[in-house]
PDB file of C-alpha atoms in Angstrom:
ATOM      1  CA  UNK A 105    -118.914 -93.413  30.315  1.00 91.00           C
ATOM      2  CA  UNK A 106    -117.081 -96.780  31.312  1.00 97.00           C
ATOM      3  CA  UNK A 107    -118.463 -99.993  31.814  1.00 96.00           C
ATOM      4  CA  UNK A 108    -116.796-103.047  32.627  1.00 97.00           C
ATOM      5  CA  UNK A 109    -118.772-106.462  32.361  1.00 97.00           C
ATOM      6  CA  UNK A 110    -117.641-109.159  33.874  1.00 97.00           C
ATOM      7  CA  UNK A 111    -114.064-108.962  32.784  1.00 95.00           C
ATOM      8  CA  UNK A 112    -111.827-112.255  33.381  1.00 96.00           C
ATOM      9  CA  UNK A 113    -108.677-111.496  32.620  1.00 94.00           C
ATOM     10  CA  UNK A 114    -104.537-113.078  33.989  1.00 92.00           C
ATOM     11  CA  UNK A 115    -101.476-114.069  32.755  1.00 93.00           C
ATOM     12  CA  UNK A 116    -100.733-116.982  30.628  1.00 88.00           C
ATOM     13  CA  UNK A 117    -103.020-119.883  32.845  1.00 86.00           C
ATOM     14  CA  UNK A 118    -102.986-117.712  35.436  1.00 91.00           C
ATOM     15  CA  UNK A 119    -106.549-116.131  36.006  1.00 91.00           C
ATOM     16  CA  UNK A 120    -106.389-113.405  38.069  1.00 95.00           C
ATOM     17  CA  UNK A 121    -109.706-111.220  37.172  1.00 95.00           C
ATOM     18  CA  UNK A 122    -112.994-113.458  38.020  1.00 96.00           C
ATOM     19  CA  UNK A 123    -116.134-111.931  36.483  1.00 95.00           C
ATOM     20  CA  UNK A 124    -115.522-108.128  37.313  1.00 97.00           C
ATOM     21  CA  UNK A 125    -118.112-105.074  36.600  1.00 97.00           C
ATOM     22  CA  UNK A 126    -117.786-101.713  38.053  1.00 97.00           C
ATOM     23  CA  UNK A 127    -118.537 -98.482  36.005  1.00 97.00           C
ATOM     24  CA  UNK A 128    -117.378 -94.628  35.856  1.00 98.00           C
ATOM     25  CA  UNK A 129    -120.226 -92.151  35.171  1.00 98.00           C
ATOM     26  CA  UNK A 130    -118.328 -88.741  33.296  1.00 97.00           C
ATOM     27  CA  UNK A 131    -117.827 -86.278  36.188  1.00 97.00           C
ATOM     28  CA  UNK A 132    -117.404 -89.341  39.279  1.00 98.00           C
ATOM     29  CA  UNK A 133    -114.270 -90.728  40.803  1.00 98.00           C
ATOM     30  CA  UNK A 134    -114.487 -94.381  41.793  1.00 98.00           C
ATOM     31  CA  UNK A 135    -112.058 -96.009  43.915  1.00 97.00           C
ATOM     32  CA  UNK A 136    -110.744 -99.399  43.750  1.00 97.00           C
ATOM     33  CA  UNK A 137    -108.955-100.643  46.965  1.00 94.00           C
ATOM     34  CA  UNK A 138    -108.296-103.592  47.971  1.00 91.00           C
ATOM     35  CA  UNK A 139    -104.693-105.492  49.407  1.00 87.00           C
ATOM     36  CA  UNK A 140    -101.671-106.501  47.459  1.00 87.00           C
ATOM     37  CA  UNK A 141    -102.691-109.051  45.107  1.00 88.00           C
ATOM     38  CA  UNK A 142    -106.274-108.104  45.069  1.00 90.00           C
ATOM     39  CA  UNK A 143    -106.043-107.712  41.159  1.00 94.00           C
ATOM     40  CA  UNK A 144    -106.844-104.135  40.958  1.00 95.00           C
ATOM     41  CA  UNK A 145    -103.746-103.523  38.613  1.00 95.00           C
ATOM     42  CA  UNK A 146    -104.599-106.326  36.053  1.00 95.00           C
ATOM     43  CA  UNK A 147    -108.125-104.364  36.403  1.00 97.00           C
ATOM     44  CA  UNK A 148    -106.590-101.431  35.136  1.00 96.00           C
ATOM     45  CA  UNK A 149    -104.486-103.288  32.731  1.00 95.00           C
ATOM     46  CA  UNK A 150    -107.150-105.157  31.560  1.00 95.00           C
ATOM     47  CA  UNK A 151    -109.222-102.268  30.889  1.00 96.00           C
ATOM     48  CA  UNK A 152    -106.664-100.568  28.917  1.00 94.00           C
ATOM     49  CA  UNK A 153    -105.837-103.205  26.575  1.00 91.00           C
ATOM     50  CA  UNK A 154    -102.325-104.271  28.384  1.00 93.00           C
ATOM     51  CA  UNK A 155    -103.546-107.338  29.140  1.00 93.00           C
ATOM     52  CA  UNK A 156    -105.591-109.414  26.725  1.00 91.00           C
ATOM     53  CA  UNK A 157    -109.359-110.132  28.554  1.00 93.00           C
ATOM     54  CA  UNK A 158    -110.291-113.734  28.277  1.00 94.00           C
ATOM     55  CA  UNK A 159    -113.979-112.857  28.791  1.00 96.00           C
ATOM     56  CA  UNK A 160    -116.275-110.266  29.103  1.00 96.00           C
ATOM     57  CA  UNK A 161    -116.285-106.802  27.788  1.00 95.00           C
ATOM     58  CA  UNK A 162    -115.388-102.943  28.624  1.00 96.00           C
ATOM     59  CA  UNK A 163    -117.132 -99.896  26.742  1.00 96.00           C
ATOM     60  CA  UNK A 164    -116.474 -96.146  26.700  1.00 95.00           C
ATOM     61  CA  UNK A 165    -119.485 -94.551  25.808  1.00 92.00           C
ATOM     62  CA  UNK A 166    -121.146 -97.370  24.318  1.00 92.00           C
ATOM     63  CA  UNK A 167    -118.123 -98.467  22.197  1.00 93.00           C
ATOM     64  CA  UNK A 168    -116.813-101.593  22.809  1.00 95.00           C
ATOM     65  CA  UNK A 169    -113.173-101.622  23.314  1.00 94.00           C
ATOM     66  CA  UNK A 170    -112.350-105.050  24.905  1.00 93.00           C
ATOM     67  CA  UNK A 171    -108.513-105.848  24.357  1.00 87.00           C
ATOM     68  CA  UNK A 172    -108.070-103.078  21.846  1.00 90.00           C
ATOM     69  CA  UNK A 173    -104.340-101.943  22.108  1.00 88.00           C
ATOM     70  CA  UNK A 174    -103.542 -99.240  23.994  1.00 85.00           C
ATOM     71  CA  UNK A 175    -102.949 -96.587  21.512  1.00 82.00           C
ATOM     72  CA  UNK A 176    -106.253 -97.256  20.020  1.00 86.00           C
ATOM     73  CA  UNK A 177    -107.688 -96.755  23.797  1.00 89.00           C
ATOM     74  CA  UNK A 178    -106.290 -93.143  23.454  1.00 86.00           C
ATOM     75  CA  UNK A 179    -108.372 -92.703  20.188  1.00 87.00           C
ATOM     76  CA  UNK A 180    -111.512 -93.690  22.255  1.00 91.00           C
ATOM     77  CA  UNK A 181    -110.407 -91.122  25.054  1.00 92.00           C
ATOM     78  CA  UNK A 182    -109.196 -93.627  27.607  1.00 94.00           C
ATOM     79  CA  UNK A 183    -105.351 -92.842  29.580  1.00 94.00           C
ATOM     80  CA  UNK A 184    -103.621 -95.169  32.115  1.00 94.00           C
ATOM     81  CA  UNK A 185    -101.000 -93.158  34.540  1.00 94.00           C
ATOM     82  CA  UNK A 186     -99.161 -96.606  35.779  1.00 91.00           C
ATOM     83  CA  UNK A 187     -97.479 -96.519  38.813  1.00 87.00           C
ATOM     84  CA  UNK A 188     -94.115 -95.646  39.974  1.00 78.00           C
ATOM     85  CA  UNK A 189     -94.482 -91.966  38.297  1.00 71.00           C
ATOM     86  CA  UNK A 190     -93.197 -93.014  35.080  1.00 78.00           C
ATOM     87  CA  UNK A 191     -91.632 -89.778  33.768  1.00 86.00           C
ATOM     88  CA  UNK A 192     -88.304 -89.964  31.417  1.00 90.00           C
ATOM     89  CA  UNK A 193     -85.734 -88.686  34.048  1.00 92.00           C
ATOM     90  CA  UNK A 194     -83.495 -87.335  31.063  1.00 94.00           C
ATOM     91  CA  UNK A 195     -85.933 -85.210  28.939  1.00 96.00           C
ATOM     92  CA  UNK A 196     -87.381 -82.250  29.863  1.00 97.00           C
ATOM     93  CA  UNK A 197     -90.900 -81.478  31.978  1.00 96.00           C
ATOM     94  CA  UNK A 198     -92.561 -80.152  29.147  1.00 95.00           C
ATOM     95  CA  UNK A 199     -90.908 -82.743  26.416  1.00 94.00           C
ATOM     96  CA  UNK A 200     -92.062 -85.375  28.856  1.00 94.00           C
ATOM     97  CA  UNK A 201     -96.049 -83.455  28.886  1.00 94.00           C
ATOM     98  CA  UNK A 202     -95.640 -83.160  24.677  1.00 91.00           C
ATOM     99  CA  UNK A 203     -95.264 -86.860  24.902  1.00 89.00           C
ATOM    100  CA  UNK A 204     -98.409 -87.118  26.353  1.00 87.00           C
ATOM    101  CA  UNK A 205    -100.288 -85.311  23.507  1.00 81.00           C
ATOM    102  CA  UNK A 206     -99.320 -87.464  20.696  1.00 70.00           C
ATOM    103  CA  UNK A 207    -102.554 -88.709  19.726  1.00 61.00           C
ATOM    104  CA  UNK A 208    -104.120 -85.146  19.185  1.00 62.00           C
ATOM    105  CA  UNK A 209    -103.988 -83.242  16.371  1.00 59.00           C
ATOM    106  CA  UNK A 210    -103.113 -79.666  16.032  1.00 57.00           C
ATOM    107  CA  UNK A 211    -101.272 -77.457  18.572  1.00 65.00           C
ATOM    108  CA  UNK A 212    -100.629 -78.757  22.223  1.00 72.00           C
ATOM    109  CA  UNK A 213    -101.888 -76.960  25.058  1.00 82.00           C
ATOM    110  CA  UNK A 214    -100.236 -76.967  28.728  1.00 90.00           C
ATOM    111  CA  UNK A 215    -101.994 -74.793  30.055  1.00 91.00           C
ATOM    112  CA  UNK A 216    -105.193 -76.759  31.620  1.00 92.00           C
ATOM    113  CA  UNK A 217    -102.202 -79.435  32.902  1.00 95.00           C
ATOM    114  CA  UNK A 218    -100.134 -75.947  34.183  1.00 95.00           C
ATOM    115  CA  UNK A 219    -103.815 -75.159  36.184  1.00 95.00           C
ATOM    116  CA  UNK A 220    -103.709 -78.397  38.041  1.00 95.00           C
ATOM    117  CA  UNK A 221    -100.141 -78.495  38.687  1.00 95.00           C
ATOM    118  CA  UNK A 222     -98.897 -74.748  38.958  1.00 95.00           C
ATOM    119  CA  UNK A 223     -95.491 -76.094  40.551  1.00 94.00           C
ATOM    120  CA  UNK A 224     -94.902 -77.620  36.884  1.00 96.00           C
ATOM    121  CA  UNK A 225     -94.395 -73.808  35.015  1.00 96.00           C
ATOM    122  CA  UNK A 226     -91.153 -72.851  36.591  1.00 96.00           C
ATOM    123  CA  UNK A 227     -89.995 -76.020  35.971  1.00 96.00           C
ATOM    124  CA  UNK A 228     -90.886 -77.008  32.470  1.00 96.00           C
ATOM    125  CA  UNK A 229     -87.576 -76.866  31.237  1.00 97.00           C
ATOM    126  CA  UNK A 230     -86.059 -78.836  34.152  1.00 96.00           C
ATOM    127  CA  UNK A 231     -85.234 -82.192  33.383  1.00 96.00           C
ATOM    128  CA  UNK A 232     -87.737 -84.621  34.604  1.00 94.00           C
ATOM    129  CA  UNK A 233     -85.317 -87.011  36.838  1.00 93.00           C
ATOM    130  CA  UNK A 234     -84.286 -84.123  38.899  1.00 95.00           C
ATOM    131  CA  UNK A 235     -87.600 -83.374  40.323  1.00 95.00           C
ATOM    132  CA  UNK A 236     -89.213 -84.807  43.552  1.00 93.00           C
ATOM    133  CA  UNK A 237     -91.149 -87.670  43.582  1.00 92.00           C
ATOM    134  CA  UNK A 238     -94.430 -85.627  44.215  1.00 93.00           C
ATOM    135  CA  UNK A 239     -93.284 -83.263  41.020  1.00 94.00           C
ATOM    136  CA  UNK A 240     -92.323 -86.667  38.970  1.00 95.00           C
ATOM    137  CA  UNK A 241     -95.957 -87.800  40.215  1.00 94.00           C
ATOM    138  CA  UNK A 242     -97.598 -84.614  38.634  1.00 95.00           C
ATOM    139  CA  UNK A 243     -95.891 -85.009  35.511  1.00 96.00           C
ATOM    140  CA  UNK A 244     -96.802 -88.637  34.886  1.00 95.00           C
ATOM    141  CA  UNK A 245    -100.659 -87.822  35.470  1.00 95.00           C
ATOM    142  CA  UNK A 246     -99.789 -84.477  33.269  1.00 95.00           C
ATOM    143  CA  UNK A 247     -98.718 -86.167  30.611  1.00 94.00           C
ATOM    144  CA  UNK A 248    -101.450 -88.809  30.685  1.00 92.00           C
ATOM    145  CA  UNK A 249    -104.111 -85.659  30.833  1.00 94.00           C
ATOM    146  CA  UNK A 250    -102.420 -84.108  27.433  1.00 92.00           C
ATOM    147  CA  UNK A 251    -104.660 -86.679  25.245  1.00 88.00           C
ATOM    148  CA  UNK A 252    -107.604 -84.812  26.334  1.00 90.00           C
ATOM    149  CA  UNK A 253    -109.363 -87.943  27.506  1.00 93.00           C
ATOM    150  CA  UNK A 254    -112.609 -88.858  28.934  1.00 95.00           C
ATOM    151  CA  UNK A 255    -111.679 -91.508  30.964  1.00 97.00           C
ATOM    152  CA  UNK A 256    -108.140 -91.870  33.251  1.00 97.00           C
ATOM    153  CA  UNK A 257    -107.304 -94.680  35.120  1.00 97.00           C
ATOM    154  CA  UNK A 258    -104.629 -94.201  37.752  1.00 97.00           C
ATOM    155  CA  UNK A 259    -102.805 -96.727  39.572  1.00 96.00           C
ATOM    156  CA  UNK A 260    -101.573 -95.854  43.115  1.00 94.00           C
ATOM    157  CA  UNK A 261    -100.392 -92.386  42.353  1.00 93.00           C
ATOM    158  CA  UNK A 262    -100.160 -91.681  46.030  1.00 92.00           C
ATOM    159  CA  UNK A 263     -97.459 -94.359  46.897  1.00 89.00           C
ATOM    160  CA  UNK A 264     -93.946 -93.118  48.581  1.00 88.00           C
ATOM    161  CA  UNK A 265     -95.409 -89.719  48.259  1.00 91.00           C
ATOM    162  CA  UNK A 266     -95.649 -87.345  51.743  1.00 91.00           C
ATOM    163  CA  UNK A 267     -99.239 -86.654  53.298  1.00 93.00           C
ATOM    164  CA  UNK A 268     -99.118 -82.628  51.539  1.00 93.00           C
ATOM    165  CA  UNK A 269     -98.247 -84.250  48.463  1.00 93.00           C
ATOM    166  CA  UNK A 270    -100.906 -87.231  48.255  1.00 94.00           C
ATOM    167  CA  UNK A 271    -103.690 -84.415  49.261  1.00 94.00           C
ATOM    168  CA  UNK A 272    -102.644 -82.142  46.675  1.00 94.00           C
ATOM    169  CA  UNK A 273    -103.090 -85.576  43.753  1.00 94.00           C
ATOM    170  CA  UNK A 274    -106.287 -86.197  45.597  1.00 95.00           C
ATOM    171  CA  UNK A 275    -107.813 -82.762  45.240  1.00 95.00           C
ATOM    172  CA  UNK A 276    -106.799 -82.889  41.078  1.00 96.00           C
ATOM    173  CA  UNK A 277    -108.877 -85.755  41.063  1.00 96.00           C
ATOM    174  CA  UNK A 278    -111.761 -84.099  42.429  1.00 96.00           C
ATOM    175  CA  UNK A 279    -111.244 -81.442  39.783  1.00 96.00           C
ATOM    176  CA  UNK A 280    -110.801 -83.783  36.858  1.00 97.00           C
ATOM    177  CA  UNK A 281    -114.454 -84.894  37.780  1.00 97.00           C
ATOM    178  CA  UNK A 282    -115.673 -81.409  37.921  1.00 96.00           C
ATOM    179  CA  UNK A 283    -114.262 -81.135  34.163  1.00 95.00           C
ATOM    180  CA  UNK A 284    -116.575 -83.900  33.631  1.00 96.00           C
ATOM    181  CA  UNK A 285    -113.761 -87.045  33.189  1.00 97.00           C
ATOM    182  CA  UNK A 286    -114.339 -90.476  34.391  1.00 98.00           C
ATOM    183  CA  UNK A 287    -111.925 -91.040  36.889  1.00 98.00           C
ATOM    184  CA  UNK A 288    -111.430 -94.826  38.128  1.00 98.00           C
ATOM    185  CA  UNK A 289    -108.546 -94.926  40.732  1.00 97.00           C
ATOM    186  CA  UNK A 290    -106.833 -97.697  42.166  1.00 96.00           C
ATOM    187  CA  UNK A 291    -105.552 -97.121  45.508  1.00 92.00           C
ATOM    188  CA  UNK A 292    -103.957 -98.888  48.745  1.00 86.00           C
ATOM    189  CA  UNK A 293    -104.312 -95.602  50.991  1.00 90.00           C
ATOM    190  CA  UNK A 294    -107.776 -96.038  51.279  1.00 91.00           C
ATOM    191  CA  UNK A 295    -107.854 -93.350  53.921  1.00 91.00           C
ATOM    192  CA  UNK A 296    -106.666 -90.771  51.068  1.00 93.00           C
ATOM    193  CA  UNK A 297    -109.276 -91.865  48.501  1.00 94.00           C
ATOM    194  CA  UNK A 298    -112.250 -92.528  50.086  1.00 94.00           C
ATOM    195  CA  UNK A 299    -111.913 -88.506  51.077  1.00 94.00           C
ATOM    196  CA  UNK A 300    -112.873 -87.811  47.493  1.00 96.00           C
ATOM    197  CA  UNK A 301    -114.390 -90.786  45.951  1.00 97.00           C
ATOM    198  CA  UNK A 302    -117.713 -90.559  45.025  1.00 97.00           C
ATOM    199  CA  UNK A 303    -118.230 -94.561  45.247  1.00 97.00           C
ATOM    200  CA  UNK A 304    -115.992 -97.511  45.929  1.00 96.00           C
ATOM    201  CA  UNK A 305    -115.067-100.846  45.035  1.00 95.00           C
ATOM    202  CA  UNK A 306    -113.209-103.314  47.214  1.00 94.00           C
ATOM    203  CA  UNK A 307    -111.477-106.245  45.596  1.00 94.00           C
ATOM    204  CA  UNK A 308    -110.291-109.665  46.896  1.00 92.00           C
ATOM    205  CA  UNK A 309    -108.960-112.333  44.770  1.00 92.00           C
ATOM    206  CA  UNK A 310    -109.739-110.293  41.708  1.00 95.00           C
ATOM    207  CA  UNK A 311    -113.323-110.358  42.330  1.00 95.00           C
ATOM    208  CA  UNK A 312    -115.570-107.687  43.233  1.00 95.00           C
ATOM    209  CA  UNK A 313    -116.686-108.016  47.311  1.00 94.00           C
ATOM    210  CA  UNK A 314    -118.045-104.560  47.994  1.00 92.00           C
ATOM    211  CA  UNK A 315    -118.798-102.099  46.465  1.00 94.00           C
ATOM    212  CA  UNK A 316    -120.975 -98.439  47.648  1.00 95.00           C
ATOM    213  CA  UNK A 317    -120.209 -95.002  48.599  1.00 96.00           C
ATOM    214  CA  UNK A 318    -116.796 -94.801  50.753  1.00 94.00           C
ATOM    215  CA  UNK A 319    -119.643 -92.940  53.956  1.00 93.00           C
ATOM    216  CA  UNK A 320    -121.284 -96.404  53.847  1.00 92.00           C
ATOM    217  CA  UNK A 321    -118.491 -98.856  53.843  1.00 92.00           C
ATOM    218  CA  UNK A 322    -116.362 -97.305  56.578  1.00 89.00           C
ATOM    219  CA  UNK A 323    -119.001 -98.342  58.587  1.00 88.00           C
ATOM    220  CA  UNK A 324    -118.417-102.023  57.815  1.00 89.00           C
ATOM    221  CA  UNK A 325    -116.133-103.663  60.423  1.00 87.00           C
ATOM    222  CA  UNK A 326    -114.499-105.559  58.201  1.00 85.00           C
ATOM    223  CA  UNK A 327    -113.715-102.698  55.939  1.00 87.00           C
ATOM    224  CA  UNK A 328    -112.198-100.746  59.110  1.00 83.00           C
ATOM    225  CA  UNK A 329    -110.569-104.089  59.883  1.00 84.00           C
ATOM    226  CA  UNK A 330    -108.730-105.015  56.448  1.00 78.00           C
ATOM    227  CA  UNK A 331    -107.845-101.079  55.226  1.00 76.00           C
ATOM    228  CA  UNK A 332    -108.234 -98.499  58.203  1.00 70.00           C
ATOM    229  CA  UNK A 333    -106.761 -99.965  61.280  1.00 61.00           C
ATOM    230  CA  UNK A 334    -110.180-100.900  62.954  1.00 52.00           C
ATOM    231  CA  UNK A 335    -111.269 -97.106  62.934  1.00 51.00           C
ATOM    232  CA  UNK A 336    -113.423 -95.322  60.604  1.00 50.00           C
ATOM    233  CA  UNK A 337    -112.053 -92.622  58.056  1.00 48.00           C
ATOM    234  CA  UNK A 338    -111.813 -89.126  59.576  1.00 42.00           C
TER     235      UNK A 338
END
């Protein structure tokens, strides 16, 4: 579904991305973890078209899409929930989830968003900046889910959130795999995402170190060392 071949990709002379190639099969969640710096947010920028690649490629579904803008990325099925649960505080929920659908034709439908998110439908004519951060959380991944896409990239959606609230995100990704999406997530509570990753990637440096299934690399000491304290995940 998405394949990324080594991608080099930075800012101005700044290279921050140094040969990188993961993929997403449709129906897996991959994490992406790694410490601050690591380059996992240029990854996802990268990949989306934000930021111009200098070399290399990424595909969705055998189309090549390297450095295509981002609303051409919607066309090919691809949506990027930044972080910092970027709703607009003074519109309503379900103005702010109609946002979302603006590359798809015909009617809107909320209710395979409301089915991930039932706290959403009593509050979808609430205005967006008086909800919780958890709520504000839902709604940014909402919206990016109203394209109907194959592929969503997420970038720390579980940051400043409280434990209920990052297990609840965590278990919609494990659903959005079951519907068959592509789901590459970028992460810094590794403890959260290796729960329901199917593989993961650890970056350094913005290159690719490791990379298996979560079971396996917990048992790495320096895995426990850098992101779990020196234990392995429960």
């Amino acid at each position: 579904m998405l394949e990324v071949k080594d991608l080099d990709a930075g800012y101005g002379a700044l290279r921050v991305l140094h040969s990188v190639s993961l993929n997403v099969a449709a129906g897996e969640v991959v994490a992406v973890v790694g410490s601050n710096g690591a380059g996992k947010t240029t990854l996802l920028r990268a990949v989306n078209g934000i930021v111009a690649p200098t070399a290399g490629g990424v595909e969705i579904d055998g189309h090549d899409v390297t450095g295509k803008p981002t609303e051409k990325m919607a066309k090919f099925g691809m949506t990027h929930v930044p972080e910092n649960r970027l709703c607009f505080p003074s519109l309503t929920v379900k103005d702010n989830l109609d946002l979302g659908g603006w590359s798809r034709r015909g009617k809107l439908d909320l209710d395979p968003v409301l089915e991930l998110f039932p706290r959403l439908k009593p509050r979808l004519q609430q205005v967006c900046g008086t909800l919780s951060g958890g709520e504000q959380q839902m709604v940014s991944i909402g919206r990016g889910l109203m394209a109907d896409p194959k592929v969503i990239l997420l970038d720390e959606p579980s940051v400043g959130l409280a434990p209920k609230v990052v297990s609840e995100i965590m278990t919609v990704m494990t659903r959005l795999a079951e519907r068959g999406l592509a789901v590459l997530l970028v992460e810094q509570n590794v403890r959260a995402s290796f729960k329901i990753a199917d593989r993961a990637v650890v970056m350094q440096r913005g290159r690719v170190v490791l990379e298996g299934k979560p079971s396996e690399l917990v048992e790495r000491p320096e895995v426990r060392a850098a992101y779990l304290g020196g234990a392995a995940a429960a």
